[in-house]
Amino acid sequence: MSDNYFIGVDLGGTNIVSALVTAEGKLLIRDRRPTHARKGKEFVLQQIKESIRTIFAESQLPAGKIVAIGIGSPGPLNTRTGVVISPSNLPGWYNVPLKEIIQREFSLPVYLDNDANAAAQGEKWLGAGWQVNDLVCLTLGTGVGGGIILGGKIFRGIDDTGGEIGHMILVPNGRRCNCGNMGCLEAYASATAIVERTYEFLQAGKNSSLQKAIARGGEFSASLIYEHALQGDTLSCQIMEETGRYLGIAIASLVNILNPEMVVICGGVSQAGEMIFRPLREEVKIRALQVPAERVKIVSGILGDNAGVIGAAYVALQGWREER
Amino acid sequence: MSDNYFIGVDLGGTNIVSALVTAEGKLLIRDRRPTHARKGKEFVLQQIKESIRTIFAESQLPAGKIVAIGIGSPGPLNTRTGVVISPSNLPGWYNVPLKEIIQREFSLPVYLDNDANAAAQGEKWLGAGWQVNDLVCLTLGTGVGGGIILGGKIFRGIDDTGGEIGHMILVPNGRRCNCGNMGCLEAYASATAIVERTYEFLQAGKNSSLQKAIARGGEFSASLIYEHALQGDTLSCQIMEETGRYLGIAIASLVNILNPEMVVICGGVSQAGEMIFRPLREEVKIRALQVPAERVKIVSGILGDNAGVIGAAYVALQGWREER
């Protein structure tokens, strides 16, 4: 097919991943480096530029072959103006005109989308959803990101803020969420929330093999809890099971509202597999209306931590095509 | 403009309303008669035919001027096959090929949609949403119906079951809902649920002016509770306020997911006005993300109990246009 190349950039609070991708979706080169978000905005912008420069250099392509850059960034942001407003995990970022900055640096069109929308588009383009036009994608990480694809296209709402599935209300006066509200899905099912929920049980004196692991200096993370669940630790198993149920309740609502063909769960937590998916699917089966519940396939993403960068390249491809 | 006329039929558990409507949305003739649902399927089908015949007769239009019939029916149903599957408030209806039956009777194309989608399309066409392309419509009645309009068109999902906002989960292990699930919005905010919630307080010995009214033989309905709230009855006020808050919590989730321009509340309960809208808007303001919360207009429907029949006529108009 075409002979054009696209660069995707997945800007995260921990890592920046860039990649060179063909119009057919072949990932040719990948660069991954720490964000060092705490060093501030200027430092992070340098990291992004450096990462993109590395892709250019390694590509050894003649000038003009790389035609656009797509960036998936933490929100809130404005895809039209290309301004990143104030992401909670990028300290010092307020109204950063990221699109303009990168455009000026590389003299190429730049397209911006939020990270969860980018991941959803990645899984739709080349991942779990490649045969599906109506899907909902949840990315479980520091927060819970959401992306909704309807009729093959990302759904944005009137102000570009649609798809915030992490801020569906799960328990009306439940756990405090980062957004200021109480009881959001994110306050129960993000990796951060999983650790917090576990911590509260440990504080309350609940017995668990996690105590020893943490005392030995192990990092207290969602994946540590998953490991201990695999080894049969009762508290860790309970936490994983409950996480699946929380997700299932929110997804049952989504299934009733959107009647999607597929729900894709991405992000590290989704790698816990059946330990989360079994209770999740059970809740959807019990709670959602029969026809949409029987229809929906609930699956794990298959692009792993490349979903964001591949989706960002797709954002570049789409934006570039639409403007031609 | 055009010289074609459409018949809309709003089939409800209590009343059947039919109307003759022009392509520009003028309502010319209206027929309203009791459904007598308990008399069974054949009786109700006769009522529908009789109502449509009345419209034909009163119209005094030459043959061929009325070009299509649209029916809004309680679901579940299949808009493509035109079969009404098993509505809970139409006893004896199982897989009734309503489209085919009416089509054969009147030799005109017939289009079917569910009642809540019809009401949403009515309010979009000629009501509160006439200037808006992205809106969510909730109809509060025996149940809580939902209709989602995106980009000016009703959103259906992959199997036609989308938009079931009444079955969003509000309280994970809350009140039992008609759908079999627990804690759905419908189990809190339908007219039926409002009466049940009040009844439970009265049973528990809570003092209220409702007791006397019911003892005098007044019908225990949501509108009775509203009247007593207007007169300052503490329990009735509390119930109205809580109903608004329940609606607000569900709408906050919808605002975060769909970022719509407008939310329209239809049905009898919506006539309680500020007593419901004030707490409702407060919850949305507190709970939803700032940008979509500031954007969304939350309003009462303006077509009253004509929303369904006007929407049904619109379903006829749309279906007829698409097939030409």
GROMACS .gro file of C-alpha atoms in nm, chain B:
model
  324
  325MET     CA    1  -4.307   2.156   0.187
  326SER     CA    2  -4.423   1.804   0.129
  327ASP     CA    3  -4.780   1.694   0.127
  328ASN     CA    4  -4.737   1.367   0.316
  329TYR     CA    5  -4.891   1.271   0.646
  330PHE     CA    6  -4.779   1.026   0.911
  331ILE     CA    7  -4.955   0.841   1.189
  332GLY     CA    8  -4.781   0.794   1.521
  333VAL     CA    9  -4.904   0.541   1.778
  334ASP     CA   10  -4.787   0.548   2.139
  335LEU     CA   11  -4.872   0.207   2.283
  336GLY     CA   12  -4.860   0.217   2.662
  337GLY     CA   13  -4.967  -0.017   2.939
  338THR     CA   14  -5.247   0.226   3.034
  339ASN     CA   15  -5.335   0.425   2.721
  340ILE     CA   16  -5.301   0.408   2.347
  341VAL     CA   17  -5.248   0.748   2.185
  342SER     CA   18  -5.251   0.791   1.809
  343ALA     CA   19  -5.200   1.108   1.609
  344LEU     CA   20  -5.186   1.243   1.257
  345VAL     CA   21  -4.872   1.449   1.206
  346THR     CA   22  -4.738   1.638   0.905
  347ALA     CA   23  -4.382   1.604   0.776
  348GLU     CA   24  -4.313   1.941   0.941
  349GLY     CA   25  -4.433   1.808   1.276
  350LYS     CA   26  -4.777   1.965   1.304
  351LEU     CA   27  -5.004   1.749   1.517
  352LEU     CA   28  -5.345   1.761   1.345
  353ILE     CA   29  -5.559   1.491   1.505
  354ARG     CA   30  -5.520   1.289   1.821
  355ASP     CA   31  -5.701   0.982   1.952
  356ARG     CA   32  -5.658   0.854   2.304
  357ARG     CA   33  -5.819   0.542   2.447
  358PRO     CA   34  -5.751   0.298   2.731
  359THR     CA   35  -5.529   0.000   2.648
  360HIS     CA   36  -5.716  -0.241   2.875
  361ALA     CA   37  -5.398  -0.447   2.874
  362ARG     CA   38  -5.547  -0.708   3.108
  363LYS     CA   39  -5.799  -0.805   2.845
  364GLY     CA   40  -5.512  -0.963   2.657
  365LYS     CA   41  -5.325  -0.938   2.333
  366GLU     CA   42  -5.611  -0.969   2.081
  367PHE     CA   43  -5.815  -0.702   2.257
  368VAL     CA   44  -5.522  -0.461   2.266
  369LEU     CA   45  -5.447  -0.521   1.896
  370GLN     CA   46  -5.810  -0.434   1.819
  371GLN     CA   47  -5.776  -0.116   2.024
  372ILE     CA   48  -5.467  -0.016   1.826
  373LYS     CA   49  -5.638  -0.082   1.492
  374GLU     CA   50  -5.950   0.104   1.604
  375SER     CA   51  -5.742   0.402   1.712
  376ILE     CA   52  -5.561   0.415   1.377
  377ARG     CA   53  -5.891   0.376   1.190
  378THR     CA   54  -6.029   0.673   1.384
  379ILE     CA   55  -5.737   0.886   1.269
  380PHE     CA   56  -5.792   0.782   0.907
  381ALA     CA   57  -6.164   0.858   0.929
  382GLU     CA   58  -6.125   1.195   1.099
  383SER     CA   59  -5.848   1.305   0.866
  384GLN     CA   60  -6.080   1.304   0.563
  385LEU     CA   61  -5.765   1.292   0.351
  386PRO     CA   62  -5.775   1.142   0.002
  387ALA     CA   63  -5.619   0.796  -0.027
  388GLY     CA   64  -5.240   0.794  -0.047
  389LYS     CA   65  -5.180   1.107   0.157
  390ILE     CA   66  -5.104   0.914   0.476
  391VAL     CA   67  -4.785   0.733   0.383
  392ALA     CA   68  -4.653   0.553   0.692
  393ILE     CA   69  -4.730   0.450   1.048
  394GLY     CA   70  -4.482   0.459   1.337
  395ILE     CA   71  -4.539   0.275   1.664
  396GLY     CA   72  -4.366   0.332   1.995
  397SER     CA   73  -4.412   0.019   2.204
  398PRO     CA   74  -4.287  -0.105   2.538
  399GLY     CA   75  -3.980  -0.325   2.490
  400PRO     CA   76  -3.804  -0.554   2.464
  401LEU     CA   77  -3.861  -0.551   2.091
  402ASN     CA   78  -3.670  -0.581   1.767
  403THR     CA   79  -3.692  -0.274   1.545
  404ARG     CA   80  -3.564  -0.464   1.240
  405THR     CA   81  -3.808  -0.755   1.248
  406GLY     CA   82  -4.084  -0.544   1.404
  407VAL     CA   83  -4.154  -0.804   1.671
  408VAL     CA   84  -4.254  -0.706   2.025
  409ILE     CA   85  -4.089  -0.966   2.246
  410SER     CA   86  -4.236  -0.965   2.600
  411PRO     CA   87  -4.322  -0.627   2.756
  412SER     CA   88  -4.387  -0.660   3.129
  413ASN     CA   89  -4.690  -0.427   3.114
  414LEU     CA   90  -4.864  -0.600   2.821
  415PRO     CA   91  -4.971  -0.938   2.962
  416GLY     CA   92  -4.995  -1.218   2.708
  417TRP     CA   93  -4.764  -1.053   2.456
  418TYR     CA   94  -4.491  -1.291   2.346
  419ASN     CA   95  -4.313  -1.236   2.015
  420VAL     CA   96  -4.599  -1.040   1.860
  421PRO     CA   97  -4.517  -0.938   1.498
  422LEU     CA   98  -4.677  -0.597   1.552
  423LYS     CA   99  -4.523  -0.433   1.247
  424GLU     CA  100  -4.652  -0.706   1.018
  425ILE     CA  101  -5.000  -0.712   1.176
  426ILE     CA  102  -5.054  -0.337   1.137
  427GLN     CA  103  -4.890  -0.332   0.794
  428ARG     CA  104  -5.131  -0.599   0.668
  429GLU     CA  105  -5.431  -0.421   0.819
  430PHE     CA  106  -5.363  -0.081   0.662
  431SER     CA  107  -5.143  -0.169   0.362
  432LEU     CA  108  -4.891   0.094   0.465
  433PRO     CA  109  -4.529   0.069   0.575
  434VAL     CA  110  -4.505   0.043   0.955
  435TYR     CA  111  -4.199   0.124   1.165
  436LEU     CA  112  -4.151   0.014   1.524
  437ASP     CA  113  -3.936   0.157   1.802
  438ASN     CA  114  -3.937   0.127   2.176
  439ASP     CA  115  -4.140   0.385   2.368
  440ALA     CA  116  -3.844   0.553   2.537
  441ASN     CA  117  -3.657   0.590   2.207
  442ALA     CA  118  -3.974   0.731   2.052
  443ALA     CA  119  -4.009   0.990   2.332
  444ALA     CA  120  -3.642   1.086   2.294
  445GLN     CA  121  -3.689   1.137   1.921
  446GLY     CA  122  -4.006   1.339   1.982
  447GLU     CA  123  -3.827   1.577   2.220
  448LYS     CA  124  -3.536   1.601   1.975
  449TRP     CA  125  -3.762   1.671   1.676
  450LEU     CA  126  -4.009   1.920   1.816
  451GLY     CA  127  -3.936   1.952   2.187
  452ALA     CA  128  -3.667   2.050   2.436
  453GLY     CA  129  -3.388   1.919   2.216
  454TRP     CA  130  -3.475   2.071   1.880
  455GLN     CA  131  -3.149   2.268   1.863
  456VAL     CA  132  -2.931   1.992   2.001
  457ASN     CA  133  -2.768   1.688   1.838
  458ASP     CA  134  -2.636   1.501   2.140
  459LEU     CA  135  -2.883   1.436   2.414
  460VAL     CA  136  -2.993   1.180   2.665
  461CYS     CA  137  -3.363   1.145   2.742
  462LEU     CA  138  -3.502   0.977   3.053
  463THR     CA  139  -3.871   0.895   3.076
  464LEU     CA  140  -3.991   0.847   3.431
  465GLY     CA  141  -4.308   0.641   3.448
  466THR     CA  142  -4.395   0.288   3.556
  467GLY     CA  143  -4.031   0.223   3.473
  468VAL     CA  144  -3.741   0.448   3.377
  469GLY     CA  145  -3.694   0.451   3.001
  470GLY     CA  146  -3.388   0.585   2.827
  471GLY     CA  147  -3.308   0.716   2.481
  472ILE     CA  148  -2.968   0.838   2.363
  473ILE     CA  149  -2.935   1.062   2.060
  474LEU     CA  150  -2.585   1.105   1.918
  475GLY     CA  151  -2.511   1.320   1.616
  476GLY     CA  152  -2.885   1.378   1.573
  477LYS     CA  153  -2.969   1.007   1.549
  478ILE     CA  154  -3.103   0.760   1.799
  479PHE     CA  155  -2.826   0.536   1.929
  480ARG     CA  156  -2.915   0.167   1.930
  481GLY     CA  157  -2.606  -0.040   1.998
  482ILE     CA  158  -2.525  -0.362   1.818
  483ASP     CA  159  -2.848  -0.550   1.902
  484ASP     CA  160  -3.090  -0.263   1.928
  485THR     CA  161  -3.092  -0.278   2.308
  486GLY     CA  162  -2.879   0.030   2.382
  487GLY     CA  163  -2.999   0.326   2.585
  488GLU     CA  164  -3.134   0.129   2.881
  489ILE     CA  165  -3.047   0.403   3.126
  490GLY     CA  166  -3.309   0.279   3.371
  491HIS     CA  167  -3.088  -0.023   3.423
  492MET     CA  168  -2.771   0.158   3.516
  493ILE     CA  169  -2.665   0.028   3.855
  494LEU     CA  170  -2.699   0.298   4.117
  495VAL     CA  171  -2.653   0.099   4.439
  496PRO     CA  172  -2.467  -0.232   4.382
  497ASN     CA  173  -2.672  -0.438   4.628
  498GLY     CA  174  -2.968  -0.208   4.647
  499ARG     CA  175  -3.340  -0.241   4.577
  500ARG     CA  176  -3.464  -0.528   4.363
  501CYS     CA  177  -3.545  -0.418   4.007
  502ASN     CA  178  -3.804  -0.561   3.765
  503CYS     CA  179  -3.519  -0.671   3.540
  504GLY     CA  180  -3.395  -0.915   3.805
  505ASN     CA  181  -3.088  -0.710   3.893
  506MET     CA  182  -3.044  -0.513   4.214
  507GLY     CA  183  -2.997  -0.141   4.257
  508CYS     CA  184  -3.094  -0.016   3.910
  509LEU     CA  185  -3.197   0.348   3.868
  510GLU     CA  186  -3.547   0.224   3.781
  511ALA     CA  187  -3.577   0.066   4.127
  512TYR     CA  188  -3.535   0.413   4.281
  513ALA     CA  189  -3.670   0.677   4.044
  514SER     CA  190  -3.968   0.532   3.857
  515ALA     CA  191  -4.314   0.641   3.970
  516THR     CA  192  -4.365   0.287   4.101
  517ALA     CA  193  -4.041   0.299   4.301
  518ILE     CA  194  -4.130   0.639   4.446
  519VAL     CA  195  -4.455   0.495   4.579
  520GLU     CA  196  -4.278   0.185   4.714
  521ARG     CA  197  -4.007   0.383   4.888
  522THR     CA  198  -4.271   0.603   5.050
  523TYR     CA  199  -4.481   0.303   5.150
  524GLU     CA  200  -4.185   0.150   5.331
  525PHE     CA  201  -4.142   0.465   5.541
  526LEU     CA  202  -4.513   0.468   5.623
  527GLN     CA  203  -4.501   0.100   5.717
  528ALA     CA  204  -4.209   0.177   5.946
  529GLY     CA  205  -4.436   0.424   6.125
  530LYS     CA  206  -4.303   0.749   5.982
  531ASN     CA  207  -4.551   1.031   6.028
  532SER     CA  208  -4.697   1.190   5.715
  533SER     CA  209  -5.008   1.367   5.590
  534LEU     CA  210  -5.022   1.090   5.327
  535GLN     CA  211  -5.166   0.850   5.584
  536LYS     CA  212  -5.490   1.046   5.614
  537ALA     CA  213  -5.521   1.096   5.240
  538ILE     CA  214  -5.483   0.724   5.174
  539ALA     CA  215  -5.724   0.638   5.457
  540ARG     CA  216  -5.977   0.866   5.286
  541GLY     CA  217  -5.939   0.648   4.979
  542GLY     CA  218  -5.700   0.863   4.775
  543GLU     CA  219  -5.498   0.675   4.514
  544PHE     CA  220  -5.147   0.624   4.646
  545SER     CA  221  -4.945   0.756   4.351
  546ALA     CA  222  -4.630   0.953   4.282
  547SER     CA  223  -4.842   1.258   4.206
  548LEU     CA  224  -5.019   1.232   4.543
  549ILE     CA  225  -4.676   1.233   4.708
  550TYR     CA  226  -4.580   1.536   4.502
  551GLU     CA  227  -4.896   1.721   4.607
  552HIS     CA  228  -4.825   1.651   4.971
  553ALA     CA  229  -4.466   1.765   4.925
  554LEU     CA  230  -4.599   2.094   4.788
  555GLN     CA  231  -4.805   2.128   5.105
  556GLY     CA  232  -4.492   2.081   5.311
  557ASP     CA  233  -4.529   1.721   5.430
  558THR     CA  234  -4.183   1.625   5.557
  559LEU     CA  235  -4.179   1.266   5.433
  560SER     CA  236  -4.310   1.360   5.088
  561CYS     CA  237  -4.047   1.635   5.059
  562GLN     CA  238  -3.774   1.393   5.162
  563ILE     CA  239  -3.887   1.138   4.901
  564MET     CA  240  -3.891   1.400   4.623
  565GLU     CA  241  -3.549   1.529   4.725
  566GLU     CA  242  -3.400   1.178   4.736
  567THR     CA  243  -3.552   1.096   4.398
  568GLY     CA  244  -3.374   1.399   4.255
  569ARG     CA  245  -3.047   1.290   4.413
  570TYR     CA  246  -3.075   0.935   4.277
  571LEU     CA  247  -3.140   1.074   3.930
  572GLY     CA  248  -2.850   1.317   3.971
  573ILE     CA  249  -2.605   1.041   4.059
  574ALA     CA  250  -2.699   0.838   3.750
  575ILE     CA  251  -2.691   1.148   3.531
  576ALA     CA  252  -2.346   1.242   3.666
  577SER     CA  253  -2.217   0.906   3.542
  578LEU     CA  254  -2.385   0.959   3.204
  579VAL     CA  255  -2.238   1.308   3.178
  580ASN     CA  256  -1.889   1.166   3.239
  581ILE     CA  257  -1.938   0.883   2.990
  582LEU     CA  258  -2.123   1.063   2.711
  583ASN     CA  259  -2.050   1.436   2.757
  584PRO     CA  260  -2.393   1.523   2.611
  585GLU     CA  261  -2.520   1.871   2.539
  586MET     CA  262  -2.852   1.810   2.709
  587VAL     CA  263  -3.036   1.573   2.939
  588VAL     CA  264  -3.414   1.579   2.902
  589ILE     CA  265  -3.635   1.438   3.178
  590CYS     CA  266  -3.979   1.332   3.056
  591GLY     CA  267  -4.279   1.162   3.208
  592GLY     CA  268  -4.520   1.251   3.486
  593VAL     CA  269  -4.262   1.262   3.764
  594SER     CA  270  -4.066   1.533   3.581
  595GLN     CA  271  -4.358   1.768   3.641
  596ALA     CA  272  -4.253   1.789   4.005
  597GLY     CA  273  -4.014   2.056   3.875
  598GLU     CA  274  -3.757   2.216   4.104
  599MET     CA  275  -3.841   1.981   4.387
  600ILE     CA  276  -3.663   1.715   4.180
  601PHE     CA  277  -3.445   1.930   3.954
  602ARG     CA  278  -3.269   2.124   4.231
  603PRO     CA  279  -3.119   1.820   4.412
  604LEU     CA  280  -3.064   1.652   4.074
  605ARG     CA  281  -2.856   1.941   3.939
  606GLU     CA  282  -2.669   1.970   4.269
  607GLU     CA  283  -2.557   1.608   4.249
  608VAL     CA  284  -2.442   1.648   3.890
  609LYS     CA  285  -2.250   1.964   3.977
  610ILE     CA  286  -2.078   1.801   4.276
  611ARG     CA  287  -2.011   1.466   4.112
  612ALA     CA  288  -1.945   1.503   3.740
  613LEU     CA  289  -1.619   1.626   3.588
  614GLN     CA  290  -1.612   2.003   3.556
  615VAL     CA  291  -1.613   2.060   3.180
  616PRO     CA  292  -1.901   1.823   3.090
  617ALA     CA  293  -2.094   1.923   3.407
  618GLU     CA  294  -2.079   2.289   3.310
  619ARG     CA  295  -2.179   2.210   2.956
  620VAL     CA  296  -2.485   1.993   3.009
  621LYS     CA  297  -2.829   2.150   3.021
  622ILE     CA  298  -3.065   1.943   3.233
  623VAL     CA  299  -3.423   2.025   3.144
  624SER     CA  300  -3.775   1.896   3.159
  625GLY     CA  301  -3.932   1.765   2.838
  626ILE     CA  302  -4.176   2.009   2.679
  627LEU     CA  303  -4.403   1.779   2.481
  628GLY     CA  304  -4.560   1.633   2.796
  629ASP     CA  305  -4.745   1.310   2.729
  630ASN     CA  306  -4.735   1.379   2.354
  631ALA     CA  307  -4.360   1.309   2.338
  632GLY     CA  308  -4.421   0.940   2.266
  633VAL     CA  309  -4.682   0.985   1.993
  634ILE     CA  310  -4.492   1.266   1.820
  635GLY     CA  311  -4.176   1.055   1.840
  636ALA     CA  312  -4.365   0.760   1.691
  637ALA     CA  313  -4.471   0.981   1.399
  638TYR     CA  314  -4.107   1.080   1.359
  639VAL     CA  315  -4.009   0.711   1.352
  640ALA     CA  316  -4.257   0.673   1.064
  641LEU     CA  317  -4.118   0.979   0.885
  642GLN     CA  318  -3.757   0.863   0.922
  643GLY     CA  319  -3.828   0.505   0.823
  644TRP     CA  320  -4.029   0.615   0.522
  645ARG     CA  321  -3.761   0.861   0.405
  646GLU     CA  322  -3.484   0.605   0.442
  647GLU     CA  323  -3.666   0.353   0.227
  648ARG     CA  324  -3.733   0.592  -0.058
   0.00000   0.00000   0.00000
